[in-house]
Coordinates of C-alpha atoms in Angstrom, one line a residue:
Chain A
M54 CA 65.0 77.4 125.3
P55 CA 67.6 80.0 124.2
I56 CA 70.0 78.7 121.6
I57 CA 72.9 80.7 123.0
E58 CA 73.1 81.7 126.6
T59 CA 76.1 83.3 128.4
K60 CA 76.3 83.7 132.1
D61 CA 78.8 86.1 133.7
L62 CA 81.0 85.5 130.7
T63 CA 84.4 87.0 131.4
H64 CA 87.4 86.8 129.0
V65 CA 90.9 88.0 129.8
Y66 CA 93.5 88.1 127.1
L67 CA 97.2 87.3 128.1
A68 CA 96.3 86.7 131.7
G69 CA 99.2 87.0 134.1
T70 CA 101.4 89.2 131.8
S71 CA 101.9 92.9 131.7
Y72 CA 99.8 93.0 128.6
E73 CA 96.8 91.5 130.4
K74 CA 93.5 92.9 129.1
K75 CA 89.9 92.2 130.2
A76 CA 87.9 92.1 127.0
L77 CA 84.6 90.9 128.4
D78 CA 83.4 91.5 131.9
K79 CA 80.5 89.4 133.3
V80 CA 78.4 89.4 130.2
S81 CA 75.1 87.6 130.6
L82 CA 72.7 87.4 127.7
S83 CA 70.4 84.9 125.9
I84 CA 69.6 84.6 122.3
N85 CA 66.5 82.7 121.2
Q86 CA 66.1 80.4 118.2
G87 CA 65.2 82.4 115.1
E88 CA 65.9 85.8 116.5
F89 CA 67.9 88.5 114.8
V90 CA 70.2 90.1 117.3
G91 CA 72.3 93.2 116.6
I92 CA 75.4 93.9 118.6
I93 CA 76.5 97.5 118.8
G94 CA 79.4 99.2 120.5
G95 CA 82.5 101.2 119.8
N96 CA 85.9 99.8 118.8
G97 CA 87.5 97.7 121.5
S98 CA 84.2 97.1 123.3
G99 CA 84.5 93.3 123.1
K100 CA 82.1 92.6 120.3
S101 CA 84.4 90.4 118.4
T102 CA 85.6 88.6 121.5
L103 CA 82.0 87.9 122.4
I104 CA 81.0 86.3 119.2
Q105 CA 84.1 84.0 119.1
H106 CA 82.7 82.4 122.2
F107 CA 79.6 81.3 120.3
N108 CA 81.3 78.6 118.3
G109 CA 83.9 77.6 120.8
L110 CA 86.9 79.4 119.2
L111 CA 87.4 81.1 122.6
V112 CA 86.5 79.6 125.9
P113 CA 85.5 81.9 128.9
T114 CA 88.1 82.8 131.5
S115 CA 85.3 82.6 133.9
G116 CA 81.5 82.2 133.6
S117 CA 79.9 80.0 131.0
V118 CA 78.6 79.8 127.5
R119 CA 75.9 77.4 126.5
V120 CA 75.0 76.7 122.9
D121 CA 71.9 74.6 122.3
G122 CA 71.9 73.8 126.0
K123 CA 75.4 72.4 126.2
D124 CA 78.5 74.0 127.8
T125 CA 81.2 74.9 125.3
T126 CA 84.0 74.0 127.8
V127 CA 83.4 70.4 126.8
K128 CA 86.1 69.8 124.2
Q129 CA 84.4 67.1 122.2
Y130 CA 81.3 69.3 121.8
R131 CA 83.3 72.4 121.0
K132 CA 85.2 70.6 118.2
N133 CA 82.0 70.1 116.2
L134 CA 80.3 73.4 117.0
W135 CA 81.4 75.0 113.7
K136 CA 78.6 73.0 112.0
K137 CA 76.0 74.6 114.2
V138 CA 77.3 78.1 114.5
G139 CA 78.9 79.7 111.5
I140 CA 81.0 82.8 112.0
V141 CA 81.8 85.3 109.2
F142 CA 84.8 87.3 110.4
Q143 CA 85.5 90.9 109.6
F144 CA 86.9 91.2 106.0
P145 CA 86.3 87.6 105.3
E146 CA 87.5 88.0 101.7
Q147 CA 91.0 87.9 103.1
Q148 CA 90.6 84.3 104.1
I149 CA 89.9 83.0 100.6
F150 CA 92.5 80.4 99.5
K151 CA 91.0 78.1 96.9
S152 CA 91.6 78.5 93.2
T153 CA 88.0 78.7 92.1
V154 CA 84.9 80.3 93.6
F155 CA 83.2 76.8 93.6
E156 CA 85.9 75.2 95.6
E157 CA 86.0 78.1 98.0
V158 CA 82.3 77.9 98.8
A159 CA 82.5 74.1 98.8
Y160 CA 85.3 74.0 101.4
G161 CA 83.1 73.9 104.5
L162 CA 80.7 71.5 102.9
K163 CA 83.5 69.1 102.1
N164 CA 84.6 69.3 105.7
M165 CA 81.1 68.4 106.8
G166 CA 81.5 65.2 104.8
M167 CA 78.9 66.0 102.1
H168 CA 78.9 64.3 98.7
L169 CA 79.7 66.1 95.5
P170 CA 76.2 66.2 93.9
E171 CA 74.7 67.7 97.1
I172 CA 77.6 70.1 97.4
K173 CA 77.0 71.3 93.8
N174 CA 73.4 72.0 94.6
R175 CA 74.2 73.9 97.7
V176 CA 76.9 76.0 96.1
E177 CA 74.7 76.9 93.2
E178 CA 71.8 77.8 95.5
I179 CA 73.8 79.9 97.8
L180 CA 75.5 81.8 95.0
V181 CA 72.2 82.7 93.5
Q182 CA 70.9 83.7 96.9
I183 CA 73.8 86.1 97.6
G184 CA 73.3 87.8 94.2
L185 CA 75.9 86.1 92.0
N186 CA 75.4 84.2 88.8
P187 CA 76.8 80.6 89.4
G188 CA 77.4 80.0 85.7
E189 CA 79.5 83.1 85.5
V190 CA 81.6 83.1 88.6
A191 CA 81.7 79.5 89.9
H192 CA 84.8 78.6 87.8
R193 CA 86.6 81.8 88.1
S194 CA 89.5 82.5 90.4
P195 CA 88.3 84.5 93.4
L196 CA 91.3 86.8 92.9
S197 CA 90.0 88.0 89.6
L198 CA 86.8 89.3 91.3
S199 CA 86.2 92.7 92.8
G200 CA 86.5 93.2 96.5
G201 CA 82.8 93.3 97.0
T202 CA 82.1 90.2 95.0
R203 CA 84.9 88.4 96.9
R204 CA 83.2 89.4 100.1
Q205 CA 79.9 87.9 98.8
V206 CA 81.8 84.6 98.0
A207 CA 83.4 84.5 101.4
I208 CA 80.0 85.0 103.2
A209 CA 78.4 82.4 100.9
S210 CA 81.0 79.9 102.0
I211 CA 79.7 80.1 105.5
M212 CA 76.0 80.4 104.6
A213 CA 76.3 77.3 102.4
M214 CA 76.7 75.2 105.5
R215 CA 73.3 76.3 106.7
P216 CA 74.3 76.8 110.3
A217 CA 71.6 77.0 112.9
V218 CA 73.2 80.3 114.1
L219 CA 74.8 82.7 111.6
V220 CA 77.2 85.2 113.2
L221 CA 78.5 88.1 111.2
D222 CA 81.1 90.6 112.2
E223 CA 80.5 93.8 110.2
P224 CA 79.6 92.0 107.0
T225 CA 78.9 95.2 105.0
A226 CA 81.8 97.4 106.2
G227 CA 83.4 99.1 103.3
L228 CA 81.0 97.8 100.6
D229 CA 78.9 99.8 98.2
S230 CA 75.1 99.8 98.6
S231 CA 74.4 97.2 96.0
G232 CA 76.9 94.7 97.5
S233 CA 75.6 95.3 101.0
N234 CA 72.0 95.0 99.9
H235 CA 72.7 91.6 98.3
I236 CA 74.3 90.4 101.5
M237 CA 71.5 91.7 103.7
Q238 CA 68.8 90.2 101.5
A239 CA 70.5 86.8 101.5
I240 CA 70.8 86.9 105.3
Q241 CA 67.1 87.7 105.6
E242 CA 66.1 85.0 103.1
M243 CA 68.1 82.4 105.0
Q244 CA 66.5 83.5 108.3
R245 CA 63.0 83.1 106.7
N246 CA 63.6 79.8 105.0
Y247 CA 65.5 77.9 107.7
H248 CA 64.5 79.7 110.8
T249 CA 68.2 80.6 111.3
T250 CA 69.2 82.6 114.3
V251 CA 71.3 85.7 113.2
V252 CA 73.8 87.6 115.3
M253 CA 75.2 90.6 113.6
I254 CA 77.8 93.2 114.6
S255 CA 77.5 96.4 112.8
H256 CA 78.5 100.0 113.0
Y257 CA 75.6 101.0 110.7
V258 CA 72.9 101.2 113.4
S259 CA 70.3 102.3 110.8
Q260 CA 70.9 98.9 109.0
L261 CA 70.3 97.0 112.2
M262 CA 67.2 99.0 113.1
L263 CA 65.3 97.6 110.2
L264 CA 66.1 94.0 111.0
A265 CA 67.0 93.4 114.6
D266 CA 64.5 91.9 117.0
K267 CA 66.9 92.7 119.8
L268 CA 69.9 94.9 120.3
V269 CA 72.9 94.4 122.6
F270 CA 75.0 97.3 123.5
L271 CA 78.6 96.7 124.7
E272 CA 81.1 99.1 126.1
Q273 CA 84.5 98.3 127.5
G274 CA 83.6 94.7 127.7
R275 CA 80.4 95.2 129.7
L276 CA 76.9 94.7 128.6
L277 CA 75.2 98.0 129.3
A278 CA 71.9 97.5 127.6
C279 CA 70.0 94.7 126.0
G280 CA 66.5 94.5 124.8
N281 CA 64.3 96.0 122.1
Q282 CA 65.6 98.9 120.0
E283 CA 63.8 101.7 121.9
E284 CA 65.0 100.6 125.3
V285 CA 68.6 100.3 124.1
F286 CA 68.6 103.7 122.2
Q287 CA 66.9 105.3 125.2
Y288 CA 69.8 104.0 127.4
I289 CA 72.4 105.2 125.0
T290 CA 71.1 108.7 124.6
S291 CA 70.2 109.2 128.3
H292 CA 73.7 108.2 129.3
N293 CA 75.3 110.1 126.5
L294 CA 77.1 107.0 125.4
G295 CA 78.4 106.1 122.0
G296 CA 76.3 109.0 120.6
L297 CA 77.9 108.8 117.3
I298 CA 76.7 105.4 116.5
L299 CA 73.0 106.4 116.4
P300 CA 71.5 108.2 113.4
D301 CA 71.2 111.9 114.0
Y302 CA 67.4 112.1 113.8
L303 CA 67.0 109.4 116.4
R304 CA 69.3 111.2 118.8
L305 CA 67.3 114.3 118.2
M306 CA 64.1 112.5 119.1
H307 CA 65.5 111.1 122.3
H308 CA 66.8 114.5 123.3
L309 CA 63.4 116.1 122.6
A310 CA 61.9 113.4 124.8
D311 CA 64.4 114.2 127.5
Y312 CA 63.3 117.8 127.4
G313 CA 59.7 116.7 128.1
Y314 CA 58.2 116.7 124.7
Q315 CA 55.7 113.9 124.0
V316 CA 57.5 112.5 120.9
N317 CA 57.5 109.0 119.6
T318 CA 61.1 107.8 120.0
G319 CA 60.3 104.6 118.1
V320 CA 60.7 106.3 114.6
S321 CA 62.6 104.3 112.1
S322 CA 63.3 106.8 109.3
L323 CA 64.1 110.4 108.8
E324 CA 60.7 111.0 107.2
E325 CA 58.9 109.7 110.3
A326 CA 61.0 111.9 112.5
A327 CA 60.2 114.9 110.4
R328 CA 56.5 114.2 110.7
E329 CA 56.9 113.9 114.4
I330 CA 58.7 117.2 114.7
G331 CA 56.0 118.8 112.5
R332 CA 53.4 117.5 114.8
I333 CA 55.0 118.8 117.9
L334 CA 55.5 122.2 116.4
K335 CA 51.9 122.4 115.4
E336 CA 50.8 121.3 118.9
S337 CA 53.0 123.8 120.7
F338 CA 51.8 126.6 118.3
L339 CA 48.1 125.7 119.1
C340 CA 48.8 125.7 122.8
K341 CA 50.1 129.3 122.6
V342 CA 47.1 130.5 120.6
Chain B
M174 CA 96.7 87.6 120.6
Q175 CA 96.3 84.5 122.6
G176 CA 99.8 83.7 123.9
M177 CA 102.8 85.7 124.4
I178 CA 106.2 84.9 122.9
T179 CA 109.2 85.0 125.2
G180 CA 111.5 87.6 123.8
Q181 CA 108.8 90.1 122.9
Y182 CA 109.6 93.6 124.0
I183 CA 108.3 94.4 127.4
N184 CA 108.0 98.1 128.2
G185 CA 109.9 99.1 131.3
D186 CA 112.2 101.6 132.9
S187 CA 114.8 99.4 134.6
M188 CA 118.5 100.3 134.4
I189 CA 118.9 97.6 131.7
H190 CA 116.1 99.2 129.7
R191 CA 117.8 102.5 129.9
L192 CA 121.2 101.3 128.6
D193 CA 122.3 102.4 125.2
P194 CA 121.1 99.8 122.6
R195 CA 124.7 99.5 121.3
T196 CA 125.8 98.4 124.7
K197 CA 123.2 95.7 124.9
L198 CA 124.0 94.6 121.3
L199 CA 127.7 94.3 122.0
G200 CA 127.0 92.6 125.3
C201 CA 124.7 90.1 123.8
F202 CA 127.2 89.5 121.0
A203 CA 130.0 88.9 123.6
V204 CA 127.9 86.5 125.6
I205 CA 127.1 84.5 122.4
I206 CA 130.7 84.3 121.4
A207 CA 131.6 83.2 124.9
A208 CA 128.9 80.6 124.9
V209 CA 129.9 79.0 121.6
W210 CA 133.7 79.3 122.2
P211 CA 135.2 75.7 122.0
G212 CA 136.3 74.0 125.1
Q213 CA 134.3 75.9 127.7
Q214 CA 134.1 74.3 131.1
I215 CA 130.9 73.6 132.9
P216 CA 131.6 75.9 135.9
V217 CA 132.3 78.8 133.5
L218 CA 129.1 78.2 131.6
L219 CA 127.1 77.9 134.9
L220 CA 128.7 81.2 136.0
N221 CA 127.6 82.9 132.7
T222 CA 124.1 81.5 133.0
G223 CA 123.8 82.8 136.6
F224 CA 125.1 86.2 135.5
I225 CA 122.5 86.5 132.7
I226 CA 119.7 85.4 135.1
L227 CA 120.9 88.1 137.5
I228 CA 120.6 90.7 134.7
I229 CA 117.2 89.4 133.8
Y230 CA 116.3 89.9 137.5
L231 CA 117.6 93.5 137.4
S232 CA 115.7 94.2 134.2
Q233 CA 112.4 93.4 135.9
V234 CA 111.0 91.5 132.9
G235 CA 110.3 88.4 135.0
V236 CA 112.9 85.7 135.5
V237 CA 110.3 83.0 135.8
R238 CA 108.7 83.9 132.5
V239 CA 112.0 83.7 130.7
L240 CA 112.9 80.4 132.2
R241 CA 109.4 79.1 131.4
G242 CA 110.0 80.1 127.8
L243 CA 112.8 77.5 127.8
R244 CA 110.1 74.8 127.9
T245 CA 109.2 75.5 124.3
L246 CA 112.7 74.3 123.3
R247 CA 112.6 71.1 125.5
M248 CA 112.5 68.8 122.5
L249 CA 115.6 70.4 121.1
F250 CA 117.4 70.2 124.4
L251 CA 116.4 66.5 124.8
L252 CA 117.5 65.6 121.2
T253 CA 120.9 67.3 121.4
F254 CA 121.5 65.9 124.9
V255 CA 120.7 62.3 123.8
C256 CA 122.8 62.6 120.6
Q257 CA 125.8 63.9 122.5
V258 CA 125.5 61.3 125.2
F259 CA 125.2 58.3 122.9
L260 CA 127.3 59.4 119.9
T261 CA 130.4 60.7 121.6
P262 CA 133.2 58.2 121.8
G263 CA 135.3 58.0 124.9
D264 CA 135.7 56.1 128.3
S265 CA 132.5 54.1 128.4
L266 CA 130.5 54.2 131.6
W267 CA 127.7 51.8 130.6
N268 CA 127.5 49.5 127.7
W269 CA 124.4 47.7 126.6
G270 CA 125.1 45.7 123.5
G271 CA 126.7 48.3 121.3
I272 CA 125.0 51.3 122.8
A273 CA 127.5 53.0 124.9
V274 CA 127.4 56.0 127.2
S275 CA 130.7 57.7 127.7
R276 CA 132.0 60.1 130.3
Q277 CA 132.9 62.6 127.7
G278 CA 129.5 62.2 126.1
I279 CA 127.7 63.2 129.3
Y280 CA 130.1 66.1 129.8
L281 CA 129.5 67.3 126.3
G282 CA 125.7 66.8 126.7
I283 CA 125.6 69.1 129.7
T284 CA 127.8 71.8 128.2
T285 CA 125.8 71.8 125.0
F286 CA 122.6 72.2 127.0
L287 CA 124.1 75.1 129.0
R288 CA 125.3 76.7 125.8
L289 CA 121.9 76.5 124.2
V290 CA 120.3 77.9 127.4
I291 CA 122.7 80.9 127.3
L292 CA 122.0 81.6 123.7
Y293 CA 118.3 81.5 124.3
I294 CA 118.1 83.6 127.5
G295 CA 120.8 86.0 126.4
S296 CA 119.1 86.9 123.2
S297 CA 115.7 87.0 124.9
L298 CA 117.1 89.4 127.4
L299 CA 118.2 91.7 124.5
T300 CA 114.9 91.8 122.7
M301 CA 112.8 91.9 125.9
T302 CA 114.5 95.1 127.1
T303 CA 115.1 96.8 123.8
S304 CA 112.4 98.1 121.5
T305 CA 112.8 97.1 117.8
L306 CA 113.3 100.8 116.9
K307 CA 116.2 101.2 119.4
L308 CA 117.6 97.8 118.3
T309 CA 117.8 98.7 114.7
E310 CA 119.1 102.2 115.6
G311 CA 121.9 100.6 117.5
L312 CA 122.6 98.1 114.8
E313 CA 122.8 100.8 112.2
S314 CA 125.2 102.8 114.3
L315 CA 127.4 99.8 115.0
L316 CA 127.5 98.8 111.3
S317 CA 128.0 102.4 110.1
P318 CA 131.7 101.8 109.3
L319 CA 130.6 99.5 106.6
N320 CA 129.2 102.6 104.8
Y321 CA 132.7 103.3 103.6
L322 CA 132.6 100.0 101.8
R323 CA 129.4 101.2 100.1
F324 CA 127.4 98.6 102.0
P325 CA 123.8 99.9 102.4
V326 CA 123.7 99.8 106.2
H327 CA 120.7 102.1 106.5
Q328 CA 118.6 100.0 104.1
L329 CA 119.6 96.9 105.9
A330 CA 118.5 98.4 109.2
M331 CA 115.2 99.6 107.7
I332 CA 114.6 96.0 106.4
I333 CA 115.3 94.5 109.8
N334 CA 113.2 97.2 111.6
I335 CA 110.2 96.6 109.3
S336 CA 110.4 92.9 109.5
L337 CA 110.5 92.9 113.3
R338 CA 107.8 95.5 113.4
F339 CA 105.4 93.2 111.5
V340 CA 106.0 90.0 113.3
P341 CA 103.3 90.6 115.9
T342 CA 100.9 91.8 113.1
I343 CA 101.4 88.7 111.0
I344 CA 101.0 86.5 114.1
E345 CA 97.7 88.2 114.8
E346 CA 96.6 87.9 111.2
A347 CA 97.5 84.2 111.2
E348 CA 95.4 83.7 114.3
I349 CA 92.4 85.3 112.7
I350 CA 92.8 83.3 109.5
I351 CA 93.2 80.1 111.6
R352 CA 90.0 80.9 113.4
A353 CA 88.1 81.7 110.3
Q354 CA 89.2 78.4 108.6
K355 CA 88.3 76.5 111.8
S356 CA 84.9 78.0 111.5
R357 CA 84.6 76.2 108.2
G358 CA 85.8 73.0 109.7
A359 CA 89.5 73.1 109.0
R360 CA 91.4 70.9 111.4
F361 CA 94.8 72.2 112.2
D362 CA 95.5 70.1 115.2
S363 CA 94.0 66.7 114.5
G364 CA 93.5 64.3 111.7
P365 CA 96.1 62.5 109.5
L366 CA 99.3 64.2 108.6
A367 CA 98.6 64.5 104.9
L368 CA 95.3 66.3 105.6
R369 CA 96.9 68.5 108.2
L370 CA 99.5 69.6 105.6
K371 CA 96.8 70.4 103.2
T372 CA 95.0 72.4 105.9
V373 CA 98.2 74.5 106.4
L374 CA 97.7 75.7 102.9
A375 CA 94.4 77.3 104.0
L376 CA 96.5 79.4 106.3
L377 CA 99.6 80.0 104.2
I378 CA 97.9 81.2 101.0
P379 CA 95.7 84.0 102.5
L380 CA 98.5 85.0 104.9
L381 CA 101.0 85.4 102.0
A382 CA 98.4 87.3 99.9
V383 CA 97.7 89.7 102.8
S384 CA 101.4 90.2 103.5
L385 CA 102.3 91.0 99.9
Q386 CA 99.4 93.4 99.7
R387 CA 100.5 95.1 102.9
A388 CA 104.1 95.3 101.6
T389 CA 102.9 97.1 98.5
D390 CA 100.7 99.5 100.5
L391 CA 103.6 100.2 102.9
A392 CA 106.0 100.9 100.1
L393 CA 103.5 103.3 98.5
A394 CA 102.8 105.0 101.8
M395 CA 106.5 105.5 102.5
E396 CA 107.2 106.8 99.0
S397 CA 104.3 109.2 99.2
R398 CA 106.0 110.6 102.3
C399 CA 109.2 111.1 100.3
Y400 CA 111.2 108.2 101.6
T401 CA 114.0 107.6 99.1
G402 CA 116.2 105.1 100.9
D403 CA 118.8 107.7 101.8
Q404 CA 119.8 108.4 105.3
S405 CA 118.3 111.8 105.1
Y406 CA 115.9 111.9 107.9
I407 CA 116.2 113.1 111.4
R408 CA 115.8 110.7 114.3
E409 CA 113.9 111.6 117.4
G410 CA 116.2 111.5 120.4
S411 CA 119.6 110.0 119.5
M412 CA 121.5 107.5 121.4
V413 CA 123.9 108.6 124.1
F414 CA 126.7 106.4 125.4
T415 CA 127.0 107.2 129.1
W416 CA 129.4 106.2 131.9
K417 CA 126.8 103.6 132.9
D418 CA 127.2 101.9 129.6
G419 CA 131.0 101.9 130.1
I420 CA 130.6 100.3 133.5
A421 CA 128.1 97.7 132.1
L422 CA 130.5 96.7 129.3
G423 CA 133.4 96.7 131.7
I424 CA 131.6 94.3 134.1
L425 CA 130.6 92.1 131.2
V426 CA 134.1 91.9 129.7
T427 CA 135.7 91.2 133.0
L428 CA 133.3 88.4 133.8
L429 CA 133.8 86.8 130.4
L430 CA 137.6 87.2 130.6
V431 CA 138.2 86.0 134.2
P432 CA 137.9 82.3 133.3
V433 CA 140.2 82.7 130.4
W434 CA 142.8 84.4 132.7
V435 CA 142.3 81.7 135.4
R436 CA 142.9 79.0 132.9
L437 CA 146.0 80.6 131.4
Y438 CA 147.7 81.1 134.8

């Protein structure tokens, strides 16, 4: 059974006013337990609106969203959905408000009604997992940390709750590679250890390519492609859509395929692409001879 | 943004939108003065209310929407009405053991209600048909005589302009922070009062931090584009006071003065 399932999900902001805007248009998709799903699409394509339906922050204007089999329009269910689906918003470091890192990470756990000894364990564990030294940072003020570390703390505060579904909206945007590596590793580790379902929005398609089991491509609120990476990339290049979001070498491979060359479009790195191109060149040279 | 605030500027090209902002500012000011003037009679207040509703209709921003916006103030209306009715001494109409309702009280209750309605829809009309830029431009122009008294009119206008400009941004930001904290189980709309007050901190602290950061950034960005606080820049498209503005102000003043004249003679 899929853990998240949307059916003809449509969301209209400010309905009935002159600022009315349709952010999502009949989006139907399903996400299975334990999957890593990447959501890609340009600015204003409805990605952020979509994920806010997953923990009941938004309810559909029409259509339905089911989480773990239950409809999110039921208020009583929606109220406690945050324990099951954790959302990390864009630039989560801006939402920090407690005076120490420990309290910040413990905030969600306290709201879950956990006891202090357990909270301590969880906080320590998650800080280590996300690449920080608990003894060093736990009692410092978050404001005294660098932007990247603050981001790690904010993400840890959601991950500490061990939600069944972890949703992240561009968790690594604007971070240096060491910060973003720590975060990505922690996410993977959590997925492995707790069979967590991960939904991640990212502009770095190359990052998603390594991890995602499934990709979802949105444009102007519509779900245009959904499936494994090759299918989605094939769709994007053949329709000349959102070309910029794909790595250059991948676009090249798809274009070569469009011209009739027998290339492998499933390459996942620049080196592999180079090898493929070398192979084609060799073959076409041999043909001529 | 989830909801829309009544009073938010609505883009349009009606004849009210096209009026000079100074006309609208003066008009709004006159309406407010008339509404709070002591001893106004119910028919006069009703006439003024009707007049403003007519202008809202002409401005095409949606009469129903503005009137629906009044609902947000219903508690205020109820409270003032009840206070006026029960606390005004005069010829008592009913009397239940010490709690008396007087004729004057009811009259005062109704006039106060109408006055509040006029204040609300009058000022909403102004802000719904005038962009903040035009509004501050008009304000700066109207206040410009104060320059002779060395009053920093331009800076005041800039402050007002920037604050109005950032209201929607801050509301949007607040909504995002609320959602983020809700995702960690913060309860803004249920639970005991003490807990809810504590939860408000989870919104206020990050919001304040973000706003201060933005203020610093904005100041730097303005400075690096050579803003010095002098009135040394050129505006795009200046205001023109046309015959239409004259007519609009004429109609308004006549309407506000007729009742005075009627009462005098």
